[in-house]
XYZ file of C-alpha atoms in Angstrom:
351
model
C 93.650 73.226 59.258
C 96.985 72.368 60.873
C 95.620 73.316 64.282
C 97.832 73.106 67.360
C 96.866 71.023 70.385
C 96.023 74.225 72.261
C 93.657 75.303 69.503
C 92.013 71.894 69.463
C 91.486 72.201 73.208
C 89.967 75.646 72.760
C 87.373 74.212 70.387
C 85.976 72.289 73.346
C 86.510 74.834 76.107
C 85.109 77.828 74.218
C 81.769 76.045 73.830
C 81.485 75.743 77.613
C 82.677 79.315 78.151
C 80.048 80.635 75.748
C 77.270 78.740 77.521
C 78.342 79.813 81.010
C 78.753 83.491 80.102
C 75.382 83.833 78.368
C 73.216 82.108 80.974
C 73.175 84.975 83.525
C 71.757 87.291 80.850
C 69.224 84.661 79.800
C 68.111 84.105 83.380
C 67.597 87.845 83.849
C 65.680 88.140 80.580
C 63.373 85.260 81.493
C 62.251 86.922 84.718
C 59.494 88.817 82.894
C 59.809 87.903 79.209
C 58.413 85.165 76.985
C 60.269 81.846 77.218
C 58.883 80.299 74.025
C 60.042 83.029 71.644
C 63.539 82.921 73.114
C 63.665 79.124 72.783
C 62.663 79.374 69.112
C 65.302 82.035 68.427
C 67.946 79.898 70.147
C 67.036 76.849 68.042
C 67.233 78.967 64.899
C 70.649 80.249 65.965
C 71.842 76.684 66.582
C 70.698 75.671 63.105
C 72.450 78.606 61.403
C 75.669 78.169 63.381
C 75.750 74.446 62.599
C 75.398 75.102 58.870
C 78.356 77.514 58.952
C 80.937 74.940 60.127
C 81.836 73.461 56.688
C 82.488 76.935 55.293
C 85.172 77.898 57.807
C 88.803 76.988 57.172
C 90.448 79.651 59.331
C 91.168 78.610 62.909
C 90.284 81.868 64.655
C 86.941 82.034 62.846
C 86.170 78.459 63.878
C 87.028 79.281 67.488
C 84.813 82.368 67.390
C 81.955 80.325 65.931
C 82.448 77.737 68.656
C 82.039 80.467 71.288
C 78.771 81.602 69.696
C 77.648 77.973 69.393
C 78.086 77.513 73.130
C 76.186 80.742 73.791
C 73.262 79.605 71.625
C 73.265 76.263 73.419
C 73.218 78.060 76.775
C 70.188 80.099 75.717
C 68.375 77.041 74.364
C 68.875 74.780 77.383
C 67.947 77.507 79.865
C 64.815 78.645 77.997
C 63.574 75.121 77.245
C 64.035 73.876 80.803
C 62.238 76.949 82.153
C 59.280 76.272 79.839
C 59.141 72.707 81.155
C 59.209 73.853 84.783
C 56.403 76.335 84.061
C 54.216 73.579 82.600
C 54.700 71.026 85.402
C 52.215 71.158 88.321
C 54.004 72.223 91.507
C 53.033 69.044 93.339
C 54.651 66.904 90.628
C 57.709 69.058 89.949
C 60.246 66.406 90.949
C 58.527 63.707 88.917
C 58.076 66.013 85.926
C 61.700 67.134 85.811
C 62.662 63.482 86.105
C 60.714 62.684 82.945
C 62.133 65.723 81.157
C 65.697 64.781 82.045
C 65.152 61.394 80.386
C 65.228 63.178 77.033
C 68.529 64.888 77.813
C 70.053 61.656 79.094
C 69.012 59.646 76.051
C 70.138 62.448 73.735
C 73.541 62.677 75.376
C 74.051 58.931 74.999
C 72.554 58.370 71.545
C 73.800 61.508 69.756
C 77.552 60.729 69.834
C 76.983 57.202 68.539
C 74.741 58.362 65.696
C 77.110 61.226 64.894
C 80.090 58.902 64.599
C 78.053 56.484 62.471
C 76.990 59.238 60.037
C 80.526 60.631 59.847
C 82.094 57.224 59.200
C 79.421 56.113 56.730
C 78.971 59.348 54.798
C 80.835 62.621 55.396
C 81.273 65.588 57.701
C 78.949 67.679 55.528
C 76.156 65.111 55.826
C 76.655 65.100 59.589
C 76.348 68.890 59.702
C 73.195 68.970 57.591
C 71.651 66.193 59.673
C 72.265 68.265 62.801
C 70.756 71.330 61.138
C 67.628 69.363 60.258
C 67.234 68.370 63.909
C 67.375 72.043 64.904
C 64.705 72.776 62.313
C 62.519 70.021 63.761
C 62.984 71.584 67.204
C 61.762 74.931 65.854
C 58.686 73.254 64.377
C 57.974 71.318 67.577
C 58.202 74.483 69.675
C 55.316 75.956 67.696
C 53.024 73.438 69.394
C 54.274 74.153 72.923
C 52.060 76.324 75.111
C 54.149 78.637 77.265
C 52.378 80.196 80.277
C 52.126 83.971 80.526
C 54.965 85.337 82.616
C 54.446 86.829 86.027
C 55.061 90.556 85.787
C 57.311 91.878 88.514
C 59.744 94.645 89.269
C 63.214 93.476 88.314
C 66.295 94.391 90.286
C 69.201 95.972 88.376
C 71.240 93.400 86.467
C 74.361 92.190 88.251
C 76.386 89.589 86.416
C 77.759 87.784 89.481
C 74.323 87.642 91.115
C 72.849 86.086 87.982
C 75.646 83.516 87.640
C 74.657 82.108 91.004
C 71.195 83.021 92.236
C 71.886 83.388 95.973
C 68.789 81.468 97.002
C 69.996 78.334 95.216
C 73.697 78.422 96.038
C 73.573 75.162 97.994
C 72.102 72.870 95.298
C 74.302 74.741 92.798
C 77.381 73.836 94.843
C 76.222 70.222 95.037
C 75.773 70.209 91.261
C 79.355 71.367 90.711
C 80.721 68.682 93.041
C 78.512 65.924 91.609
C 79.470 66.621 88.006
C 83.157 66.161 88.820
C 82.517 62.423 88.588
C 80.601 62.766 85.333
C 83.422 64.874 83.912
C 85.882 62.092 84.700
C 83.663 59.566 82.923
C 83.225 61.485 79.670
C 86.885 62.549 79.624
C 88.717 59.342 80.470
C 86.439 56.298 80.217
C 87.177 55.461 76.574
C 90.930 55.751 77.138
C 90.636 53.747 80.362
C 88.824 50.986 78.470
C 91.620 50.794 75.911
C 94.246 50.603 78.647
C 92.390 47.798 80.429
C 91.466 45.907 77.272
C 87.725 46.368 77.800
C 86.408 46.404 74.241
C 82.712 47.067 74.859
C 83.060 50.348 76.712
C 79.905 51.617 74.981
C 77.966 49.288 77.305
C 78.646 51.673 80.174
C 76.912 54.567 78.428
C 74.053 52.402 77.164
C 73.312 50.756 80.509
C 73.799 54.008 82.405
C 71.170 55.704 80.225
C 68.796 52.736 80.459
C 68.946 52.503 84.252
C 68.582 56.271 84.647
C 65.542 56.254 82.383
C 63.831 53.327 84.108
C 64.301 54.810 87.577
C 63.133 58.367 86.829
C 59.385 57.791 87.439
C 60.070 56.167 90.828
C 62.693 58.636 92.002
C 60.440 61.568 91.091
C 57.662 60.213 93.311
C 60.173 59.492 96.086
C 61.385 63.080 95.912
C 57.813 64.368 96.157
C 57.018 62.248 99.224
C 60.301 62.416 101.152
C 62.049 65.550 99.928
C 65.553 65.811 98.432
C 67.761 64.665 101.295
C 67.323 60.885 101.539
C 67.272 60.241 97.792
C 70.345 62.397 97.123
C 72.327 60.775 99.948
C 71.478 57.257 98.755
C 72.229 58.134 95.136
C 75.543 59.737 96.085
C 76.597 56.565 97.895
C 75.742 54.520 94.793
C 77.761 56.972 92.680
C 80.742 56.493 94.992
C 80.674 52.703 94.693
C 80.172 52.875 90.929
C 83.407 54.815 90.402
C 85.346 52.628 92.834
C 84.208 49.469 91.017
C 84.924 51.127 87.678
C 88.493 51.848 88.751
C 89.090 48.096 89.203
C 87.245 47.079 86.024
C 89.022 44.664 83.693
C 86.077 42.926 81.994
C 82.550 43.558 80.717
C 80.846 42.127 83.807
C 82.513 44.616 86.129
C 81.809 47.402 83.643
C 78.099 46.544 83.627
C 77.909 46.578 87.436
C 79.618 49.976 87.535
C 77.249 51.289 84.852
C 74.148 50.128 86.734
C 75.303 51.815 89.929
C 76.309 55.008 88.130
C 72.953 55.179 86.349
C 71.116 54.700 89.644
C 73.398 57.155 91.433
C 74.391 60.042 89.212
C 71.341 59.574 86.995
C 69.101 60.109 90.022
C 71.025 62.920 91.697
C 70.958 65.365 88.780
C 67.166 65.706 88.258
C 66.770 65.922 92.037
C 69.262 68.777 92.200
C 67.527 70.608 89.367
C 64.158 70.201 91.077
C 65.600 71.398 94.383
C 67.137 74.400 92.641
C 63.860 75.456 91.040
C 61.834 74.890 94.214
C 63.966 77.350 96.154
C 62.938 80.362 94.072
C 59.731 82.185 93.220
C 58.056 81.618 89.861
C 59.552 84.676 88.164
C 63.087 83.542 89.086
C 62.849 80.090 87.512
C 64.841 81.203 84.483
C 67.656 82.488 86.682
C 67.551 79.308 88.775
C 67.800 77.097 85.698
C 70.643 79.252 84.398
C 72.447 78.699 87.685
C 71.871 74.943 87.562
C 73.191 74.486 84.026
C 76.123 76.835 84.645
C 77.019 74.754 87.700
C 76.898 71.637 85.544
C 79.213 73.199 82.948
C 81.628 74.465 85.593
C 81.812 71.048 87.257
C 82.517 69.227 84.003
C 85.012 71.872 82.878
C 86.923 71.918 86.156
C 86.932 68.124 86.247
C 88.374 67.789 82.746
C 91.037 70.431 83.402
C 92.182 69.403 86.886
C 91.960 65.656 86.334
C 93.719 66.061 83.000
C 96.686 67.515 84.873
C 96.554 64.775 87.517
C 96.447 62.118 84.797
C 100.000 63.094 83.895
C 101.121 61.879 87.316
C 98.741 59.114 88.387
C 96.864 56.279 86.661
C 93.332 56.637 85.333
C 92.221 54.039 87.873
C 93.471 56.339 90.629
C 91.686 59.241 88.939
C 88.350 57.415 89.257
C 89.051 56.496 92.890
C 90.015 60.066 93.675
C 86.955 61.622 92.052
C 84.650 59.052 93.685
C 85.205 61.001 96.906
C 83.186 63.856 95.428
C 80.053 61.765 95.950
C 80.948 61.255 99.615
C 81.355 65.016 99.989
C 77.880 65.489 98.491
C 76.352 62.921 100.867
C 77.960 64.565 103.918
C 76.886 68.072 102.908
C 73.308 66.981 102.226
C 73.117 65.100 105.535
C 74.341 68.179 107.379
C 71.761 70.309 105.581
C 69.067 67.805 106.571
C 70.091 68.041 110.237
C 70.095 71.823 110.065
C 66.663 71.800 108.436
C 65.220 69.255 110.865
C 66.367 71.045 114.001
C 65.919 74.553 112.629
C 69.586 75.486 112.944
C 69.820 77.092 109.505
C 67.897 77.201 106.259
C 70.850 75.476 104.638
C 74.536 74.993 105.333
């Protein structure tokens, strides 16, 4: 298409923008409307949008489609996660979200590898149709999901800014933004960093990270239920800090594996805990809005990380980038500890 570098960048950024902008409306809709029907419509939209990609050869149309693709993704993730939260018993919310997040973790790790394999082995069209089939399978699977009847309540007038960040969950939302700065650095620079350092098996980081995260989820969910969010988030944040520091000095597979184990135990534990904490802070009818806030915070953190660190990468090494962003985990640990002290001594409800 002879696209410029700016246009190529927009292909990525518009997806995030679409997801962030739509989630406040989705959260408001889910207050007293059916989650399941919205999830099915979102999956259908994802399937249709995916099929349209091969037919577009005009840049501005592709960019517009990318915006709508992000919006459909924002609707789907918010509706599906709200259904899951509705189905999990309150006493096992942390454990249940931990299990649910396994699917997203595995998907995020496996999907790129399979996508590249299909593209290299067959063609872009086959890749697109394979993705469309997966959306169709999601629609079929949703038919067998039982979605609880919504709690009817009087809704306040819609205010976009209020729905972007549900005020009751601003603290875990802030922690989510800060935490995902490290994840943004990983997905943006790790492959390039591996090439610079001569580490050929960089895929091991993603594989081991996903494996460790998955294996720990059942235990961390029970820990959250028994002890609350503070101790597990602080410990996980410290592990995340050390993982990025070790990664910044990595020059061989052994060091990469150690960093991956720590990152899986750290970041992989923090995120489901933050989502659980977010949902627990609101009443049942606001779960959709709370989930919208959580996922928007995730998108903002990754987007800001990629943008700001991309600028810094012009001036400092990627190793320094990882060391710099590792401090975000320390910030999270300090903020959570302060919130714990405030909660313990009744100084404030949160920071």
